[in-house]
Coordinates of C-alpha atoms and ligand atoms in Angstrom, one line a residue:
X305 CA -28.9 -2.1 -41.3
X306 CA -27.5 -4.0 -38.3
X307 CA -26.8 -2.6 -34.9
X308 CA -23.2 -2.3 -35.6
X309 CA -23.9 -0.3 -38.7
X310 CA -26.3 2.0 -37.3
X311 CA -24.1 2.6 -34.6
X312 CA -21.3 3.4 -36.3
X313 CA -22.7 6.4 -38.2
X314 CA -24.3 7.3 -34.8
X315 CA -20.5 7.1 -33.2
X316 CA -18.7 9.2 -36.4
X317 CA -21.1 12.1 -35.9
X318 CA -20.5 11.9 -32.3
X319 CA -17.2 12.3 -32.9
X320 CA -17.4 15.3 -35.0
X321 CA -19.5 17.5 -31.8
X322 CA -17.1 16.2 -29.9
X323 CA -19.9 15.3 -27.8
X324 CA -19.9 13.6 -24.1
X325 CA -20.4 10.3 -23.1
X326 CA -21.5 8.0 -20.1
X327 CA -21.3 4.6 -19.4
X328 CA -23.6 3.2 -17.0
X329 CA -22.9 -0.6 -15.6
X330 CA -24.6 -2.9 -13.6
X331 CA -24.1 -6.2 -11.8
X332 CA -24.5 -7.4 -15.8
X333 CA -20.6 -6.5 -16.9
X334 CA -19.1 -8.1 -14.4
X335 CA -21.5 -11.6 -14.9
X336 CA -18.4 -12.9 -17.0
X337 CA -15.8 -12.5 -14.4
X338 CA -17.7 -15.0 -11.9
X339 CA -19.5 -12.4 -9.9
X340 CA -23.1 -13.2 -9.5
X341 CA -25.8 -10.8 -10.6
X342 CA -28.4 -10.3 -7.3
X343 CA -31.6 -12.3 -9.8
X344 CA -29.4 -15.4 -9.6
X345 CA -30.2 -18.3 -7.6
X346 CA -27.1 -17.4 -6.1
X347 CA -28.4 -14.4 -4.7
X348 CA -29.9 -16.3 -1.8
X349 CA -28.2 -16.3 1.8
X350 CA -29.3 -18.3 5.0
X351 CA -29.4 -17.0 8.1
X352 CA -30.4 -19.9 10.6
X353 CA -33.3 -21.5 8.9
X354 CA -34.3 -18.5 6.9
X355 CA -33.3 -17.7 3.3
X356 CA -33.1 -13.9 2.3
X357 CA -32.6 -11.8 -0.8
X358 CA -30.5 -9.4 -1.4
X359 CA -32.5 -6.8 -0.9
X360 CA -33.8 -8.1 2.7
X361 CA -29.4 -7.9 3.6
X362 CA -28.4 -5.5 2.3
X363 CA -30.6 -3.0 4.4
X364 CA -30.0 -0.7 7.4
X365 CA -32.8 -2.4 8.9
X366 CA -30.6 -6.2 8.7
X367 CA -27.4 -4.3 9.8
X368 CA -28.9 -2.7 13.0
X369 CA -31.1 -5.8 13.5
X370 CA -27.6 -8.3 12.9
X371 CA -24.4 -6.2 12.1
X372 CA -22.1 -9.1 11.9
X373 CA -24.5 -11.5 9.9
X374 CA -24.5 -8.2 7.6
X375 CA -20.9 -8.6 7.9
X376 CA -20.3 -12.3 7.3
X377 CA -22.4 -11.6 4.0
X378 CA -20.4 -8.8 2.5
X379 CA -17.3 -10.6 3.7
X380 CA -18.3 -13.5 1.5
X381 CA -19.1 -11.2 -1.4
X382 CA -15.9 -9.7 -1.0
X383 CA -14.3 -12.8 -0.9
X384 CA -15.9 -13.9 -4.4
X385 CA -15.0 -10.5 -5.8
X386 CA -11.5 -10.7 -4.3
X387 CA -10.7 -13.8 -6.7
X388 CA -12.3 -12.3 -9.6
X389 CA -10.3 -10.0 -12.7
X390 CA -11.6 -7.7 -14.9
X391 CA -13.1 -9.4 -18.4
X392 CA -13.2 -8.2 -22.0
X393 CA -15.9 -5.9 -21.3
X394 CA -14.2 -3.6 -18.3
X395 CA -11.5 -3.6 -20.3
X396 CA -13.1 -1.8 -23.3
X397 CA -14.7 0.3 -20.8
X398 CA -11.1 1.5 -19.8
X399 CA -10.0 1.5 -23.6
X400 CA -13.3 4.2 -24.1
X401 CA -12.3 6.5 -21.2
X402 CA -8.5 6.6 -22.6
X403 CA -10.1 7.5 -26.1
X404 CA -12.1 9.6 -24.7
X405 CA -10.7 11.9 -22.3
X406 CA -12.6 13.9 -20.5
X407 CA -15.2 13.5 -22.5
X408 CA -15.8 10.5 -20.5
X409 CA -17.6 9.6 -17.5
X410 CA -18.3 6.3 -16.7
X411 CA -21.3 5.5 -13.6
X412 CA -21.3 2.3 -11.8
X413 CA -24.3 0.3 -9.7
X414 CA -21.4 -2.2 -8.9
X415 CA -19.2 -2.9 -6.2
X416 CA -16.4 -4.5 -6.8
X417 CA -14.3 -2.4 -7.8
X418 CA -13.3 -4.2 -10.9
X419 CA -13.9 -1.3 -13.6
X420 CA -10.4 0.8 -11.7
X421 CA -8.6 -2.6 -11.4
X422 CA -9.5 -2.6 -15.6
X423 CA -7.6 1.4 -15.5
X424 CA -10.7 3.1 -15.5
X425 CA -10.2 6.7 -13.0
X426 CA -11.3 7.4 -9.5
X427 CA -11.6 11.2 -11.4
X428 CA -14.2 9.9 -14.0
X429 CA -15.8 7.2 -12.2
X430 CA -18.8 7.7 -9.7
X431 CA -19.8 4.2 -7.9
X432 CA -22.8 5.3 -7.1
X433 CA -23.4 2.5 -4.7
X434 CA -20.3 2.1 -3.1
X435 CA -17.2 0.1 -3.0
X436 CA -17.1 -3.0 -0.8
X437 CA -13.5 -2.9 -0.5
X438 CA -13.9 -0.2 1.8
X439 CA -15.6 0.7 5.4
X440 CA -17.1 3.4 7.2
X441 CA -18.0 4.7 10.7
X442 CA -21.5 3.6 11.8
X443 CA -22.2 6.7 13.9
X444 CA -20.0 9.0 11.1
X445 CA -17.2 10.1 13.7
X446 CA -15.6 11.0 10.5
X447 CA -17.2 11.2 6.9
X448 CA -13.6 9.1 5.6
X449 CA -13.5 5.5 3.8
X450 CA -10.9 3.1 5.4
X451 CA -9.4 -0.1 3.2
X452 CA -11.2 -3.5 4.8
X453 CA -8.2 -4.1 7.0
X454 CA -6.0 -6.5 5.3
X455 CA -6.0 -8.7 8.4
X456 CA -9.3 -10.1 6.9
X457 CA -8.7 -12.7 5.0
X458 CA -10.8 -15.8 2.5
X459 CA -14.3 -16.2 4.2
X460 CA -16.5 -18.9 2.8
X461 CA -20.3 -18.6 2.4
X462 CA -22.1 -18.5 6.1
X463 CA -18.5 -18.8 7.9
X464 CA -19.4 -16.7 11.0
X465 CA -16.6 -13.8 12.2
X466 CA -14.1 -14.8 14.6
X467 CA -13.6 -12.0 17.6
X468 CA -10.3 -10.9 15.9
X469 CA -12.1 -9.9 12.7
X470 CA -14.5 -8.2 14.7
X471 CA -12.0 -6.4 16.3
X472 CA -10.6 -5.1 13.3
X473 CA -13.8 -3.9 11.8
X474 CA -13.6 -1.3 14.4
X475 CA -13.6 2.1 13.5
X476 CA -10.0 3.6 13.2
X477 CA -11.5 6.9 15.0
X478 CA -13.7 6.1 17.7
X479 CA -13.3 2.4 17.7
X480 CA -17.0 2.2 17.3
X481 CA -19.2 -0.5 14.4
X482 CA -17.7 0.3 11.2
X483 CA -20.1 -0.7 8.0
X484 CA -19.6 -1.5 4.8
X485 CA -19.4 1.5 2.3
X486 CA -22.4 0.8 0.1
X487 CA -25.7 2.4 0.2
X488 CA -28.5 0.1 1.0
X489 CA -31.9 -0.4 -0.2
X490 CA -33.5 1.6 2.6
X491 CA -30.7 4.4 2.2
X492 CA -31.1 7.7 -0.1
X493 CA -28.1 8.6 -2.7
X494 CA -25.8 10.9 -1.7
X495 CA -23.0 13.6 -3.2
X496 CA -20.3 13.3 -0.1
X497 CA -20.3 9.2 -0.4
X498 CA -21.9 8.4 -3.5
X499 CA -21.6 11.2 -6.0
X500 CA -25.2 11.1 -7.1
X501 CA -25.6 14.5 -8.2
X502 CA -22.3 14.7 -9.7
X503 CA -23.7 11.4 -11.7
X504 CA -27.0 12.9 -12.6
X505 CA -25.8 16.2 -13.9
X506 CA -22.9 14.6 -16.4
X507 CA -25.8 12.7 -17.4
X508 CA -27.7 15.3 -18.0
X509 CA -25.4 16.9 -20.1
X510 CA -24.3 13.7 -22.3
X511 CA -24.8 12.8 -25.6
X512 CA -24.8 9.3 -25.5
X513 CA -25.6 6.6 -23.0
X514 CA -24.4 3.3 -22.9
X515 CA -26.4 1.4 -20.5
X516 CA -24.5 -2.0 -19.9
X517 CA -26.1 -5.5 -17.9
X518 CA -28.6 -3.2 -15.7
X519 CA -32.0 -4.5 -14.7
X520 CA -33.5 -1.1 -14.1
X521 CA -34.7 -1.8 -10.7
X522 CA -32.7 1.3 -9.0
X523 CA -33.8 4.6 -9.1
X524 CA -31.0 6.7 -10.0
X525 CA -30.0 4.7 -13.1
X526 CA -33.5 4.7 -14.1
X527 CA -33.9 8.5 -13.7
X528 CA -30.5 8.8 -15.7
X529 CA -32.3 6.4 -18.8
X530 CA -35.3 8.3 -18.9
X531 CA -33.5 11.8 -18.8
X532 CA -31.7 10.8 -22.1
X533 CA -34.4 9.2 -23.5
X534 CA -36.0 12.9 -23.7
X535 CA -33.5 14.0 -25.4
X536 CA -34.1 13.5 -29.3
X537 CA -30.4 14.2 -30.3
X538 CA -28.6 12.1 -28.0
X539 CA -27.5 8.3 -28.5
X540 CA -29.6 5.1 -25.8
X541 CA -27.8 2.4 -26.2
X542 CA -28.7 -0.6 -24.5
X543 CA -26.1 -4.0 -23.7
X544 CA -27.8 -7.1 -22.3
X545 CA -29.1 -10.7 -23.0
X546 CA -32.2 -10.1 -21.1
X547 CA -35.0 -7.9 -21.4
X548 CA -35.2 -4.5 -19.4
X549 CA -36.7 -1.1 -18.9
X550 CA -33.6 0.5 -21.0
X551 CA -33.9 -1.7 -23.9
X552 CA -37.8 -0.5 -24.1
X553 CA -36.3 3.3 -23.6
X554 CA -33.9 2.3 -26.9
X555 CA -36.0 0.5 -28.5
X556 CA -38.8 3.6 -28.3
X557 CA -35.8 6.6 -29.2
X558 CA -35.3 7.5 -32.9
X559 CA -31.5 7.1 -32.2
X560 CA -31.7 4.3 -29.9
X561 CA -29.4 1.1 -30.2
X562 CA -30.3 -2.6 -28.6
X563 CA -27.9 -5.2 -28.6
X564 CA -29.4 -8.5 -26.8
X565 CA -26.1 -9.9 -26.3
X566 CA -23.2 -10.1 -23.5
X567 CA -21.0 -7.7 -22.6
X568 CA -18.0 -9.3 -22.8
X569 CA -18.8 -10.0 -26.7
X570 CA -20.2 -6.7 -27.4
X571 CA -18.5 -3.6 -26.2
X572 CA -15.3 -4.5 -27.8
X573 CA -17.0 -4.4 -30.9
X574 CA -18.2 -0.9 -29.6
X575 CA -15.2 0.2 -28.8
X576 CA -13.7 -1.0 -32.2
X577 CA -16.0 1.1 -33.9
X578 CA -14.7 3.9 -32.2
X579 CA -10.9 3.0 -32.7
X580 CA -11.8 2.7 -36.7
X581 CA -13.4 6.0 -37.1
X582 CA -10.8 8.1 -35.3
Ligands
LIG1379 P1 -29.1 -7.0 -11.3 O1 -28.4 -8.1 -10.6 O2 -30.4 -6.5 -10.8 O3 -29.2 -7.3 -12.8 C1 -28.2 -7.7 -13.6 C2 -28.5 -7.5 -15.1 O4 -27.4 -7.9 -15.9 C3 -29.7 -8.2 -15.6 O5 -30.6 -7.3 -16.4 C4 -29.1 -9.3 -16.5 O6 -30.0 -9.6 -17.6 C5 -27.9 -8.6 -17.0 N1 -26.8 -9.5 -17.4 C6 -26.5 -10.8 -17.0 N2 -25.4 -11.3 -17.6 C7 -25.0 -10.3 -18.4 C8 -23.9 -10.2 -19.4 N3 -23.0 -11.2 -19.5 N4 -23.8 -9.0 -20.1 C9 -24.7 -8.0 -19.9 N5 -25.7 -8.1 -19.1 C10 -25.9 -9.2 -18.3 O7 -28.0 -5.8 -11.2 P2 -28.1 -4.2 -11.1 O8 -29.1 -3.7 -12.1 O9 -26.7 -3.8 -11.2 O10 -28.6 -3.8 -9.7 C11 -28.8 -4.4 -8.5 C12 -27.8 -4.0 -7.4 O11 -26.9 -5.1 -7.3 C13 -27.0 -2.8 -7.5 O12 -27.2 -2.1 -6.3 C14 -25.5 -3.3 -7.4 O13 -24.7 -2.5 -6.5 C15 -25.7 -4.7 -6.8 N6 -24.7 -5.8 -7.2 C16 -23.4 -5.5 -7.6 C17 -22.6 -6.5 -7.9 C18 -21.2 -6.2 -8.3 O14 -20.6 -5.3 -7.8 N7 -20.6 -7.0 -9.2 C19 -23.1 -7.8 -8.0 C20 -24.4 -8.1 -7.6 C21 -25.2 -7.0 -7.2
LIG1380 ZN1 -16.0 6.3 14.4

């Protein structure tokens, strides 16, 4: 039997428990829409003479040490993400969570904001690690999210701030540093900004996950894989070329489904099946 197959029986008895679903991306789903993953070469940034990783940046410990080199980074990212649309595999995302109602949660690792630009809901979607489209107070003068003012514009890999953009990176409150809103490696997950427990208990309560172009190296989505891979009744599927901690949880669960393949090639076939056996 093929993946499809197997997964197709898995979906129609799904369907008739009526039972809930989550989809949990990573940097993977949106690797077709131009927006490096963090283990790509690309992941690299210079600061002076010194290369650093993504996880070195995108710490508390870089921002307090260098907020606008922090900054200039996330600018950059934005930038990147700015010109990027939604691909075949956010959009069957969206086409699930219309099926599906409220049935439907989906979870993201990723940032950009592309999965509600594809029609998935603020209401069903938890970005568990932020949305860099958005800024905060540093010293939490208010616990609100303000738009990146739209006075910052296109800003090229290592182009340093000018003082106007700094200016406008000010809080709106108490015109103090304002940082991006994404939680950083050296940060713990949150309800108020990040929805974590919100996240962990729909989990908890699902009866399928879809796991989509995750590495496993964060410890939420891990802790969401593992939760439903003790579950004996419930669906693991994993969605990714590579291999990765929640293929070896599919692979290992009686109702587990692995498909080594793209996203952008796959889940429309997922979300076929689903369509078919309505
Ligand atoms: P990751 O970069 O660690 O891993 C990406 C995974 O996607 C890998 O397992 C890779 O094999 C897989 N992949 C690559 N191309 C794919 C494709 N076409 N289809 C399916 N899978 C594919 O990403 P991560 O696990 O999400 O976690 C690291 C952190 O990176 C997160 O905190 C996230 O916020 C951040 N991040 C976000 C973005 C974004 O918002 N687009 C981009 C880079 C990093
Ligand atoms: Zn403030």
């Amino acid at each position: 039997m093929t993946e499809l197959s197997k997964l197709e029986s898995l979906i129609r008895s799904l369907k008739e428990s009526q039972g809930k679903v989550t989809v949990l991306t990573g940097a993977g789903i949106s690797a077709e829409s131009g927006i490096p993953t963090f283990r790509g070469p690309e992941g690299y940034w210079s600061v002076g003479s010194k290369e650093y990783r993504p996880e070195q940046m995108a710490t508390r410990a870089m921002f307090s040490l260098d907020p606008w080199e922090v900054w200039s980074w996330y600018l950059y990212r934005r930038t990147v993400c700015r010109k990027a649309s939604p691909n075949g595999g956010h959009f069957a995302v969206a086409r699930l969570e219309e099926i599906l109602g409220d049935r439907f949660r989906l979870i993201t690792q990723n940032v950009d904001g592309l999965h509600l630009l594809a029609g998935n809901t603020e209401k069903r979607t938890f970005q568990i690690h932020g949305n860099l489209h958005f800024m905060r107070c540093t010293a939490a003068c208010t616990d609100g999210l303000f738009p990146i003012p739209a006075s910052i514009g296109v800003k090229g890999r290592n182009q340093p701030l000018t003082q106007g953009e700094k200016d406008a990176l000010r809080c709106p409150g108490c015109r103090g540093l304002s940082r991006p809103h994404v939680l950083w490696f050296d940060e713990f997950y949150d309800e108020h900004f990040y929805r974590a427990s919100s996240a962990i208990q729909w989990a908890t309560q699902s009866d399928l996950l879809l796991v989509v172009g995750t590495a496993g190296a964060t410890t939420l989505p891990m802790q969401i894989g593992e939760i439903l891979s003790r579950k004996p009744d419930a669906v693991l599927i994993d969605v990714n070329p590579n291999p990765n901690p929640f293929q070896e949880l599919a692979r290992a669960h009686p109702k587990g489904v692995v498909f080594e393949a793209k996203s952008g090639e796959v889940l429309p076939k997922v979300v076929a099946l689903w369509e078919k056996s309505r």
